[in-house]
């Protein structure tokens, strides 16, 4: 093609050996797939753990056949002990938040598509990129290894509050080596994501091809860019926090342990540490982390919706600014996790108002998506269904934020199932729907084969209805005052709520089973799926201008030149109702950004 | 398919709203003097969140119904008013209202946290530990004995680490595993944890506050209704977290005086 | 080789003599002064346990009987005991019933297996706090199999339930099988002692230890009494 500028040389040579090609690969596309595979394995482990927890919550003293094989002390005779419940819960949360919701939408899809969407051959630091995955993978193995400890993994929850995270095994099973492994795993994970973020930021800023101004970047690329800026600052705070916690265990320091604590009638050999210090460090990371999980989903969903609406968003610029505003605000609001933590009550008010302000960019994003549907020619397929489902879930999970942003209401709802429902809908289910939308949309490009649409739609229906059946009742339980993180509900007050828990458990088992359809579709289509064209969705961004699957250097030794805004849909061109970013064809469009 | 999807969204939205409108699962009746403001704040937020939720789901469903798989002659249109109108709507309608909620909510929060307890409030110390609460009343002398963490021994039931042998103030301290308080009298709760983080949550009292190791915090409230209520822990504190609870007994003043006498005799 | 043979011969002689001449030490443990009043335990947070006790039980740090008798004192041979290293084969049990440990003090031989049972409708947690043996911490939901454990070093180990903080007991791991726990007003009895010179130790969880020397010459019963000074607080 005459419009491609000829490029001088390879960024790095294509590998020849199996190991350099598929294992220790420098290719961002292979690394993206490796992240996806890791997230897939982690997601199914996490889901399996949630099944065990749900069964235990609904039928408390029932033996789960075979569970004693997983842990003899954790489940004597198949009956789950309270500590084993908490250990599974901790691992579920950690696996899902870190190894699924951070890796899949951000590290997996971002790695694969960000360089292609900016027209680059690879990331600027391919070795860092490879290291990023393998460090993350090691982090996962370290976390998993704690399952094999004598007293099991840590039971402190994914937030690992101090001083339970620092006093050692005297505070309970898994609180010794289990915590150290958790902290080591997460510190490693942070290193992996810091390396990844560094690559994402430099890719976006330095490797854009000719004609691709920042405002011409697809929304997905913007989302990954914003996310990597958050990642660079958030993980940089969590990593030292984890290291300090490890020192409290192995070096006798007392960063997070106050003086004169008495556990099991033994006075603890620590003094002078601060309990709230951990909470501040953790949530300074923790709140941006929520947006690290959801913003890539917002980008992916916008990207998928645009190709299926066949028209532009009402304003792409407003979407970008809103995502940016969310990222900025995420650092000013973290204290809303700590309203009743014992921090100064005036701080609670100070954190409350920025939290309420978050409603504004969130509402703008939802309104732009929804009202962009107006007058569109919406195509319904698995990808667009999940993208639309994302909007519905994001709204449902978002409105409960109105409550939790207010300290006075938080007095009633803090640490109840209301919070569990809130974050599962908004950062769990919505983010998962973003991952699914991205998978159904990009699978053809990544593998050269189409996914099965019938199975995809079945997967969508069961997941959409199922997720609501699971997580809406959580809100009701929370409003009634059902406290979270309880291994069983022994209080008189909670007994009448157990039928609701049983309903949720049944819904969770069914919805989880529906994910096996997805797994089957993914594996089956990978090998037996219909062959995919280069641009099956008639989409516009650069990933669709190259071959399917893309060659080693993404564009066959050439650099594309960008002539258009990313989403020129609903125009008259020689190929149809769209014109690709890399096509020099002049079309009449009233939507081009100035 | 798309029309079915639109209907599903609407059905889910309505079904989700029904238990809220019918008050199927709600917090138990408030028994505190400060709780009414919290409840009011809650129901106002519910109204706004509920309307936003239903409106957003309905509009989404209607647009999906209307604009999916159109005929070949369907013309692309843009929403009249465009993005600018939506941004203004988001800021004016949702933003301002939510901020207003927040500002009104300050009063409910201030009632609990930004006002000092009255001088004649009854001081009660609560000590949380893995996995039980213990309560201490100052006894006849009105003074709490000093605590010595190194003397804490649950086996001998020296829960607070008192030293009655050398400390006269500690001798008449009353220690109980349940919390009795007189009705309509302000209680000043001095919160201390001996080990890790815990929390003090009484649904009926509209009170929840974490215990912070190394930092004693306090709370004050007045109960208005005689009865027995559960105090539960809401901060993950270890394997027995689910079972960490105590009972709050709100009594008439004479009953409370008797209870104290009886406890002192043990 | 020779020493081994000699030892073996000695052992046979000892075993035979112990069968023929079995002395007994018996006596009574008492206290002087006024022991601190044991506090009633409020189990209201665990109703299934609370209803098993018509009147609230008290803590069991100091359990007294008539005539100043002191129970729950472990009396054992601390030296001179012909410990043949033979671990008693019978399994001893430690039961959790009504949110109380039964018995409060469980003496055992080094390496002797013991079983922990949960007779309650609630989950229990057993957290012994040894300093020299290996520490473990296990929960036992109702209806699950007994926990089987043993300790390989002698030690006095406090036992706690991490779910019910008032539950408190002791594992006393001894290098002898000649032990007894005083009961029914301080009575104890150490039978089947072969002739020899022994040191007998009496151990109480709050009042500490006392020792007495005793010589058994034949088939006789020696009377040994211990008196502890009670603490007022």
XYZ file of C-alpha atoms in Angstrom, chain C residues 7-172:
166
model
C 21.147 -52.201 82.005
C 18.865 -54.818 80.571
C 19.449 -57.047 83.539
C 18.769 -54.148 85.847
C 15.583 -53.392 83.986
C 14.353 -56.940 84.342
C 15.144 -56.841 88.031
C 13.342 -53.543 88.355
C 10.266 -54.701 86.488
C 10.125 -57.900 88.520
C 10.661 -56.123 91.772
C 8.022 -53.582 90.870
C 5.588 -56.410 90.371
C 6.549 -57.974 93.664
C 7.100 -54.908 95.803
C 4.768 -52.139 94.661
C 4.824 -49.183 96.969
C 2.235 -46.439 96.963
C 2.424 -42.763 97.735
C -0.858 -41.147 98.637
C -1.872 -37.990 100.346
C -3.776 -34.780 100.239
C -3.142 -31.359 98.778
C -4.430 -28.484 100.868
C -4.131 -24.735 100.989
C -3.810 -22.153 103.718
C -5.245 -18.672 103.632
C -8.199 -17.459 101.580
C -8.192 -18.227 97.905
C -9.533 -15.612 95.523
C -13.188 -16.021 94.727
C -13.652 -17.696 91.365
C -15.641 -15.580 88.974
C -18.808 -16.851 87.335
C -18.523 -17.142 83.565
C -21.074 -15.365 81.416
C -21.615 -17.564 78.370
C -24.493 -15.565 76.950
C -22.683 -15.179 73.644
C -22.947 -18.955 73.166
C -26.538 -19.859 74.092
C -26.159 -23.569 73.253
C -23.520 -23.792 75.991
C -25.123 -21.426 78.475
C -28.256 -23.552 78.685
C -26.230 -26.618 79.698
C -25.370 -25.009 83.024
C -28.226 -24.416 85.439
C -26.021 -22.074 87.426
C -23.117 -20.379 85.706
C -19.836 -22.228 86.086
C -16.887 -20.322 87.444
C -13.361 -20.273 86.157
C -11.306 -23.220 87.380
C -7.996 -21.675 88.274
C -8.411 -22.627 91.931
C -10.779 -25.504 92.645
C -11.184 -26.266 96.316
C -12.874 -29.021 98.299
C -13.869 -29.581 101.931
C -11.193 -29.224 104.623
C -9.107 -26.829 102.532
C -8.542 -29.516 99.915
C -7.069 -28.277 96.677
C -8.029 -30.018 93.424
C -6.459 -30.000 89.978
C -2.934 -30.288 91.358
C -0.733 -32.553 89.281
C 1.394 -34.794 91.507
C 4.107 -36.739 89.724
C 7.507 -38.329 90.118
C 9.992 -35.713 88.967
C 13.182 -37.637 89.668
C 14.209 -41.109 90.579
C 11.373 -42.417 88.499
C 12.216 -45.547 86.571
C 10.970 -44.167 83.276
C 11.395 -47.021 80.900
C 10.403 -44.875 77.931
C 7.308 -46.976 77.557
C 4.472 -44.806 76.308
C 1.158 -45.822 77.848
C -0.946 -47.332 75.126
C -4.331 -46.166 76.318
C -5.663 -43.073 74.584
C -6.750 -40.282 76.841
C -9.447 -37.844 75.928
C -10.004 -34.167 76.375
C -13.616 -33.203 75.913
C -15.213 -29.884 75.124
C -18.652 -29.892 76.682
C -20.795 -26.959 77.622
C -17.942 -24.697 76.535
C -15.722 -26.134 79.233
C -12.675 -28.380 79.056
C -13.131 -31.750 80.758
C -10.798 -32.443 82.474
C -9.438 -29.012 83.266
C -5.936 -30.453 83.612
C -4.895 -33.333 81.406
C -1.598 -35.015 82.383
C -0.010 -37.260 79.798
C 3.187 -39.068 79.000
C 5.597 -37.729 76.403
C 4.561 -39.102 72.997
C 1.284 -40.430 74.357
C -1.560 -39.949 71.918
C -4.608 -38.050 73.126
C -7.937 -37.292 71.531
C -9.866 -34.046 71.581
C -13.632 -34.320 71.262
C -16.282 -31.718 70.640
C -19.558 -32.627 72.366
C -21.103 -29.208 71.714
C -23.370 -27.866 69.019
C -20.918 -25.095 68.252
C -17.479 -24.916 66.648
C -14.590 -24.981 69.075
C -10.994 -24.057 68.591
C -8.119 -25.656 70.428
C -5.078 -23.507 70.721
C -2.437 -24.893 73.105
C 0.375 -22.423 73.729
C 3.573 -24.431 74.205
C 6.989 -22.835 74.369
C 9.183 -25.847 73.598
C 6.812 -28.144 71.737
C 5.355 -27.275 68.341
C 2.462 -24.847 68.456
C -0.732 -25.588 66.548
C -4.182 -24.111 66.397
C -7.123 -26.117 65.105
C -10.832 -25.591 64.952
C -13.332 -28.373 65.424
C -16.827 -27.857 64.036
C -19.583 -29.967 65.631
C -19.847 -33.479 64.278
C -16.295 -33.692 62.987
C -13.864 -36.493 63.877
C -11.716 -36.246 67.029
C -8.401 -34.445 66.750
C -5.492 -36.779 67.556
C -2.262 -35.243 68.772
C 0.812 -35.908 70.908
C 3.720 -33.927 72.330
C 7.315 -35.060 72.244
C 8.813 -32.890 74.997
C 7.795 -32.495 78.651
C 6.043 -29.189 79.263
C 3.162 -27.465 81.061
C 1.022 -26.144 78.218
C -1.884 -23.730 78.694
C -4.799 -24.460 76.364
C -7.211 -21.893 75.050
C -10.233 -21.842 72.814
C -9.893 -18.986 70.360
C -13.637 -18.828 69.868
C -14.675 -18.887 73.529
C -12.039 -16.909 75.413
C -13.156 -18.137 78.851
C -12.315 -21.746 77.984
C -9.007 -22.512 79.586
C -7.182 -25.697 80.504
C -3.807 -27.371 80.713
C -1.908 -30.132 79.004
C 0.775 -31.447 81.353
